[in-house]
Amino acid sequence: PDFSFDSTKLPFTVSEFKEMLYEELKPKDRKLIDKYFLESDKDNLFKLLSDKEAKIKDTSVLSREDILNTIESIKRDDYVKSKNVPDIFETFIKQWLNEDAESENKNWEDILTSLYMDYGTEVKNTLVSQWFILNLNIGNLLAAIYSRKYELDVKGVVVGNNHIAKTIRANTNSRDFGLEQELDYYEIILKLSEETDIYERERKIDKFRWDWLEENTVFDYFNVEYLFAYLCKLRILERWAQLNAE
């Protein structure tokens, strides 16, 4: 079923759509859609490193056992690479364990997010990689704007290592962070950041994401790119349905 940004009713949840989708997808296409759901795995990994019994998201690719077994085998130093577990998880777990994470003064969540976003931007599918880049750029620009406003360290809030992330870090004292000529939606995000009503600001940013998905799949009809965009839009709709129900 189709829906619009202003729809008030979900056709089904993201979790339900995932189940339907995975029953029909070819292995190659499923692997691509997995990249979207790895965000849930990222969040689950972060929780399970601190608490094996933590409540985790059900839209993940990896099970609780998959993640816990990976952590334990890396601890024992007998980890064998699995095609199901991204290398970034192994990298992060080793770093966490080696540096006694809970006593170190580091923003571990940002470190994991950086690894995840860099991983996403390198996916060998134009729509998927560009979606990751879009969200990385929006997040970094907003973080930089608000950090400057509240006199915080701009470099400390920027995640990932793409061109825009590096440009912001190199131009923290520049009025536009060096982005006015580098990012074609710089002015749009700058204007959205000035919205004082948080609810309205978040709505407008999600509408910008939604419109981007529409524009970038205008010639896609029921291929994997269409399904990926549908999934992204469903997640946006689900988010607002949950917020409006609270």
mmCIF file of C-alpha atoms in Angstrom:
data_model
loop_
_atom_site.group_PDB
_atom_site.id
_atom_site.type_symbol
_atom_site.label_atom_id
_atom_site.label_comp_id
_atom_site.label_asym_id
_atom_site.label_seq_id
_atom_site.Cartn_x
_atom_site.Cartn_y
_atom_site.Cartn_z
ATOM 1 C CA PRO A 1 0.000 0.000 0.000
ATOM 2 C CA ASP A 2 1.119 3.506 -0.762
ATOM 3 C CA PHE A 3 1.216 6.332 1.766
ATOM 4 C CA SER A 4 2.263 9.975 1.990
ATOM 5 C CA PHE A 5 4.313 12.017 4.443
ATOM 6 C CA ASP A 6 1.096 13.289 6.043
ATOM 7 C CA SER A 7 -0.482 9.850 6.410
ATOM 8 C CA THR A 8 -1.713 9.259 9.946
ATOM 9 C CA LYS A 9 -2.019 5.495 9.751
ATOM 10 C CA LEU A 10 0.736 2.948 9.169
ATOM 11 C CA PRO A 11 0.005 0.256 6.543
ATOM 12 C CA PHE A 12 2.226 -1.992 8.700
ATOM 13 C CA THR A 13 5.211 -1.571 11.024
ATOM 14 C CA VAL A 14 8.811 -1.602 9.859
ATOM 15 C CA SER A 15 9.248 -4.943 11.626
ATOM 16 C CA GLU A 16 6.245 -6.449 9.779
ATOM 17 C CA PHE A 17 7.459 -5.067 6.460
ATOM 18 C CA LYS A 18 10.901 -6.556 7.079
ATOM 19 C CA GLU A 19 9.384 -10.018 7.521
ATOM 20 C CA MET A 20 7.313 -9.695 4.327
ATOM 21 C CA LEU A 21 10.269 -8.324 2.411
ATOM 22 C CA TYR A 22 12.750 -10.990 3.435
ATOM 23 C CA GLU A 23 10.384 -13.769 2.357
ATOM 24 C CA GLU A 24 10.397 -12.419 -1.203
ATOM 25 C CA LEU A 25 13.858 -10.940 -1.765
ATOM 26 C CA LYS A 26 16.680 -12.617 -3.624
ATOM 27 C CA PRO A 27 19.807 -13.139 -1.454
ATOM 28 C CA LYS A 28 21.689 -10.350 -3.274
ATOM 29 C CA ASP A 29 18.893 -7.826 -2.701
ATOM 30 C CA ARG A 30 18.372 -8.938 0.883
ATOM 31 C CA LYS A 31 22.052 -8.253 1.541
ATOM 32 C CA LEU A 32 21.526 -4.689 0.361
ATOM 33 C CA ILE A 33 18.436 -4.147 2.521
ATOM 34 C CA ASP A 34 20.448 -5.557 5.448
ATOM 35 C CA LYS A 35 22.516 -2.375 5.304
ATOM 36 C CA TYR A 36 19.460 -0.412 6.402
ATOM 37 C CA PHE A 37 18.682 -2.688 9.338
ATOM 38 C CA LEU A 38 22.290 -2.737 10.533
ATOM 39 C CA GLU A 39 21.506 0.514 12.336
ATOM 40 C CA SER A 40 19.467 -1.598 14.773
ATOM 41 C CA ASP A 41 22.424 -3.977 15.131
ATOM 42 C CA LYS A 42 24.679 -1.005 15.852
ATOM 43 C CA ASP A 43 22.379 0.091 18.687
ATOM 44 C CA ASN A 44 22.033 -3.493 19.943
ATOM 45 C CA LEU A 45 25.791 -4.039 19.973
ATOM 46 C CA PHE A 46 26.314 -0.887 22.010
ATOM 47 C CA LYS A 47 23.732 -2.002 24.589
ATOM 48 C CA LEU A 48 24.936 -5.610 24.817
ATOM 49 C CA LEU A 49 28.546 -4.636 25.419
ATOM 50 C CA SER A 50 27.400 -3.101 28.703
ATOM 51 C CA ASP A 51 24.532 -5.429 29.567
ATOM 52 C CA LYS A 52 24.014 -8.934 28.147
ATOM 53 C CA GLU A 53 20.373 -8.848 29.227
ATOM 54 C CA ALA A 54 19.578 -5.443 27.709
ATOM 55 C CA LYS A 55 16.368 -5.059 25.736
ATOM 56 C CA ILE A 56 17.263 -4.900 22.048
ATOM 57 C CA LYS A 57 15.559 -3.859 18.816
ATOM 58 C CA ASP A 58 13.739 -6.546 16.837
ATOM 59 C CA THR A 59 14.480 -5.051 13.410
ATOM 60 C CA SER A 60 18.107 -6.155 13.538
ATOM 61 C CA VAL A 61 19.928 -8.432 11.121
ATOM 62 C CA LEU A 62 21.899 -10.203 13.859
ATOM 63 C CA SER A 63 20.337 -12.019 16.797
ATOM 64 C CA ARG A 64 21.286 -11.410 20.437
ATOM 65 C CA GLU A 65 23.236 -14.695 20.315
ATOM 66 C CA ASP A 66 25.099 -13.638 17.153
ATOM 67 C CA ILE A 67 26.303 -10.450 18.830
ATOM 68 C CA LEU A 68 27.101 -11.996 22.230
ATOM 69 C CA ASN A 69 28.979 -14.897 20.601
ATOM 70 C CA THR A 70 31.000 -12.415 18.551
ATOM 71 C CA ILE A 71 31.891 -10.408 21.678
ATOM 72 C CA GLU A 72 32.854 -13.537 23.627
ATOM 73 C CA SER A 73 34.957 -15.039 20.827
ATOM 74 C CA ILE A 74 36.857 -11.757 20.404
ATOM 75 C CA LYS A 75 37.452 -11.728 24.172
ATOM 76 C CA ARG A 76 38.894 -15.255 23.934
ATOM 77 C CA ASP A 77 40.934 -14.243 20.887
ATOM 78 C CA ASP A 78 39.505 -17.096 18.790
ATOM 79 C CA TYR A 79 37.157 -15.045 16.619
ATOM 80 C CA VAL A 80 36.682 -16.344 13.083
ATOM 81 C CA LYS A 81 35.367 -13.747 10.643
ATOM 82 C CA SER A 82 31.733 -14.213 9.747
ATOM 83 C CA LYS A 83 30.169 -12.950 6.518
ATOM 84 C CA ASN A 84 27.137 -11.925 8.571
ATOM 85 C CA VAL A 85 29.044 -9.716 11.014
ATOM 86 C CA PRO A 86 30.428 -6.486 9.513
ATOM 87 C CA ASP A 87 34.138 -5.823 10.025
ATOM 88 C CA ILE A 88 33.267 -2.537 11.744
ATOM 89 C CA PHE A 89 31.683 -4.487 14.625
ATOM 90 C CA GLU A 90 34.875 -6.503 15.116
ATOM 91 C CA THR A 91 36.916 -3.274 15.004
ATOM 92 C CA PHE A 92 34.708 -1.573 17.576
ATOM 93 C CA ILE A 93 34.495 -4.547 19.961
ATOM 94 C CA LYS A 94 38.294 -4.905 19.986
ATOM 95 C CA GLN A 95 38.731 -1.199 20.643
ATOM 96 C CA TRP A 96 36.119 -1.290 23.431
ATOM 97 C CA LEU A 97 37.729 -4.305 25.115
ATOM 98 C CA ASN A 98 41.302 -3.096 24.714
ATOM 99 C CA GLU A 99 40.652 0.329 26.177
ATOM 100 C CA ASP A 100 38.500 -0.648 29.168
ATOM 101 C CA ALA A 101 35.661 1.274 27.638
ATOM 102 C CA GLU A 102 33.552 1.959 30.685
ATOM 103 C CA SER A 103 36.361 3.710 32.525
ATOM 104 C CA GLU A 104 37.668 5.654 29.545
ATOM 105 C CA ASN A 105 36.487 9.202 28.934
ATOM 106 C CA LYS A 106 35.416 8.685 25.314
ATOM 107 C CA ASN A 107 32.144 9.078 23.474
ATOM 108 C CA TRP A 108 31.923 5.436 22.425
ATOM 109 C CA GLU A 109 28.517 5.862 20.835
ATOM 110 C CA ASP A 110 29.945 8.470 18.445
ATOM 111 C CA ILE A 111 32.903 6.200 17.644
ATOM 112 C CA LEU A 112 30.538 3.369 16.676
ATOM 113 C CA THR A 113 28.289 5.755 14.721
ATOM 114 C CA SER A 114 31.328 7.029 12.791
ATOM 115 C CA LEU A 115 32.304 3.486 11.832
ATOM 116 C CA TYR A 116 28.719 2.671 10.830
ATOM 117 C CA MET A 117 28.202 5.803 8.729
ATOM 118 C CA ASP A 118 31.528 5.366 6.931
ATOM 119 C CA TYR A 119 30.522 1.754 6.240
ATOM 120 C CA GLY A 120 27.186 2.892 4.814
ATOM 121 C CA THR A 121 28.668 5.566 2.563
ATOM 122 C CA GLU A 122 30.835 2.904 0.888
ATOM 123 C CA VAL A 123 27.945 0.559 -0.037
ATOM 124 C CA LYS A 124 28.128 -0.352 -3.721
ATOM 125 C CA ASN A 125 24.663 0.914 -4.554
ATOM 126 C CA THR A 126 24.225 4.566 -5.472
ATOM 127 C CA LEU A 127 20.885 5.167 -3.765
ATOM 128 C CA VAL A 128 21.867 3.408 -0.520
ATOM 129 C CA SER A 129 25.295 5.054 -0.242
ATOM 130 C CA GLN A 130 23.836 8.481 -1.082
ATOM 131 C CA TRP A 131 21.143 7.999 1.590
ATOM 132 C CA PHE A 132 23.849 7.350 4.171
ATOM 133 C CA ILE A 133 25.796 10.383 2.939
ATOM 134 C CA LEU A 134 22.702 12.591 3.102
ATOM 135 C CA ASN A 135 21.977 11.632 6.706
ATOM 136 C CA LEU A 136 25.618 11.911 7.719
ATOM 137 C CA ASN A 137 25.834 15.407 6.214
ATOM 138 C CA ILE A 138 22.560 16.618 7.748
ATOM 139 C CA GLY A 139 23.535 15.283 11.177
ATOM 140 C CA ASN A 140 27.009 16.773 11.063
ATOM 141 C CA LEU A 141 25.884 20.180 9.829
ATOM 142 C CA LEU A 142 23.174 20.467 12.491
ATOM 143 C CA ALA A 143 25.578 19.271 15.198
ATOM 144 C CA ALA A 144 28.141 21.860 14.074
ATOM 145 C CA ILE A 145 25.571 24.682 14.014
ATOM 146 C CA TYR A 146 24.269 23.929 17.511
ATOM 147 C CA SER A 147 27.743 23.320 18.947
ATOM 148 C CA ARG A 148 28.826 26.745 17.768
ATOM 149 C CA LYS A 149 25.638 28.299 19.138
ATOM 150 C CA TYR A 150 26.253 26.830 22.598
ATOM 151 C CA GLU A 151 30.045 27.337 22.443
ATOM 152 C CA LEU A 152 30.919 23.641 22.387
ATOM 153 C CA ASP A 153 33.759 21.901 20.554
ATOM 154 C CA VAL A 154 32.571 21.530 16.944
ATOM 155 C CA LYS A 155 35.214 18.941 16.031
ATOM 156 C CA GLY A 156 34.042 16.767 18.909
ATOM 157 C CA VAL A 157 30.500 16.364 17.573
ATOM 158 C CA VAL A 158 31.261 15.621 13.917
ATOM 159 C CA VAL A 159 31.181 11.914 13.053
ATOM 160 C CA GLY A 160 32.355 9.975 10.002
ATOM 161 C CA ASN A 161 35.161 10.792 7.600
ATOM 162 C CA ASN A 162 33.567 11.790 4.321
ATOM 163 C CA HIS A 163 34.469 15.009 2.512
ATOM 164 C CA ILE A 164 31.831 17.129 4.285
ATOM 165 C CA ALA A 165 32.828 15.845 7.753
ATOM 166 C CA LYS A 166 36.477 16.681 7.033
ATOM 167 C CA THR A 167 35.534 20.105 5.641
ATOM 168 C CA ILE A 168 33.583 21.007 8.800
ATOM 169 C CA ARG A 169 36.474 19.928 11.051
ATOM 170 C CA ALA A 170 38.911 21.985 8.979
ATOM 171 C CA ASN A 171 36.704 25.105 8.986
ATOM 172 C CA THR A 172 35.258 25.336 12.494
ATOM 173 C CA ASN A 173 35.903 29.090 12.605
ATOM 174 C CA SER A 174 34.442 29.796 9.178
ATOM 175 C CA ARG A 175 30.943 31.286 9.054
ATOM 176 C CA ASP A 176 29.627 28.487 6.833
ATOM 177 C CA PHE A 177 32.067 25.742 7.954
ATOM 178 C CA GLY A 178 33.405 25.879 4.381
ATOM 179 C CA LEU A 179 30.179 24.322 3.073
ATOM 180 C CA GLU A 180 28.288 27.017 1.169
ATOM 181 C CA GLN A 181 29.959 26.033 -2.099
ATOM 182 C CA GLU A 182 30.416 22.371 -1.162
ATOM 183 C CA LEU A 183 26.936 21.275 -0.085
ATOM 184 C CA ASP A 184 24.024 22.101 -2.357
ATOM 185 C CA TYR A 185 21.487 21.900 0.473
ATOM 186 C CA TYR A 186 23.571 23.895 2.974
ATOM 187 C CA GLU A 187 21.179 26.880 2.947
ATOM 188 C CA ILE A 188 18.128 24.624 3.327
ATOM 189 C CA ILE A 189 19.514 22.892 6.436
ATOM 190 C CA LEU A 190 20.749 26.208 7.844
ATOM 191 C CA LYS A 191 17.242 27.653 7.538
ATOM 192 C CA LEU A 192 15.658 24.533 9.075
ATOM 193 C CA SER A 193 18.066 24.775 12.016
ATOM 194 C CA GLU A 194 16.607 28.199 12.844
ATOM 195 C CA GLU A 195 13.146 26.754 13.525
ATOM 196 C CA THR A 196 12.680 27.199 17.292
ATOM 197 C CA ASP A 197 9.878 24.642 17.675
ATOM 198 C CA ILE A 198 11.701 21.297 17.973
ATOM 199 C CA TYR A 199 8.685 19.289 16.772
ATOM 200 C CA GLU A 200 8.294 21.459 13.663
ATOM 201 C CA ARG A 201 12.020 21.437 12.991
ATOM 202 C CA GLU A 202 12.193 17.640 13.111
ATOM 203 C CA ARG A 203 9.104 17.368 10.888
ATOM 204 C CA LYS A 204 10.622 19.673 8.289
ATOM 205 C CA ILE A 205 13.946 17.823 8.310
ATOM 206 C CA ASP A 206 12.162 14.493 7.833
ATOM 207 C CA LYS A 207 10.095 16.052 5.018
ATOM 208 C CA PHE A 208 13.358 17.096 3.370
ATOM 209 C CA ARG A 209 14.586 13.467 3.655
ATOM 210 C CA TRP A 210 11.276 12.184 2.289
ATOM 211 C CA ASP A 211 11.390 14.529 -0.720
ATOM 212 C CA TRP A 212 14.983 13.465 -1.391
ATOM 213 C CA LEU A 213 13.878 9.814 -1.510
ATOM 214 C CA GLU A 214 11.023 10.668 -3.886
ATOM 215 C CA GLU A 215 13.299 12.629 -6.219
ATOM 216 C CA ASN A 216 15.951 9.920 -6.282
ATOM 217 C CA THR A 217 13.600 7.035 -7.041
ATOM 218 C CA VAL A 218 11.314 8.701 -9.566
ATOM 219 C CA PHE A 219 12.291 6.162 -12.254
ATOM 220 C CA ASP A 220 12.442 3.124 -9.955
ATOM 221 C CA TYR A 221 9.504 0.728 -10.056
ATOM 222 C CA PHE A 222 9.487 -2.185 -7.615
ATOM 223 C CA ASN A 223 13.220 -2.801 -7.853
ATOM 224 C CA VAL A 224 15.473 -2.996 -4.783
ATOM 225 C CA GLU A 225 16.011 0.770 -4.809
ATOM 226 C CA TYR A 226 12.250 1.346 -4.746
ATOM 227 C CA LEU A 227 11.925 -1.080 -1.821
ATOM 228 C CA PHE A 228 14.797 0.563 0.061
ATOM 229 C CA ALA A 229 13.186 4.004 -0.330
ATOM 230 C CA TYR A 230 9.791 2.597 0.687
ATOM 231 C CA LEU A 231 11.409 1.176 3.813
ATOM 232 C CA CYS A 232 13.071 4.499 4.672
ATOM 233 C CA LYS A 233 9.788 6.375 4.236
ATOM 234 C CA LEU A 234 7.907 3.770 6.286
ATOM 235 C CA ARG A 235 10.415 4.268 9.104
ATOM 236 C CA ILE A 236 9.867 8.039 8.981
ATOM 237 C CA LEU A 237 6.109 7.528 9.106
ATOM 238 C CA GLU A 238 6.415 5.030 11.965
ATOM 239 C CA ARG A 239 8.526 7.470 13.939
ATOM 240 C CA TRP A 240 5.882 10.190 13.699
ATOM 241 C CA ALA A 241 3.030 7.797 14.414
ATOM 242 C CA GLN A 242 4.829 6.811 17.628
ATOM 243 C CA LEU A 243 5.597 10.413 18.588
ATOM 244 C CA ASN A 244 2.038 11.551 17.969
ATOM 245 C CA ALA A 245 0.693 8.682 20.050
ATOM 246 C CA GLU A 246 2.739 9.741 23.090
#
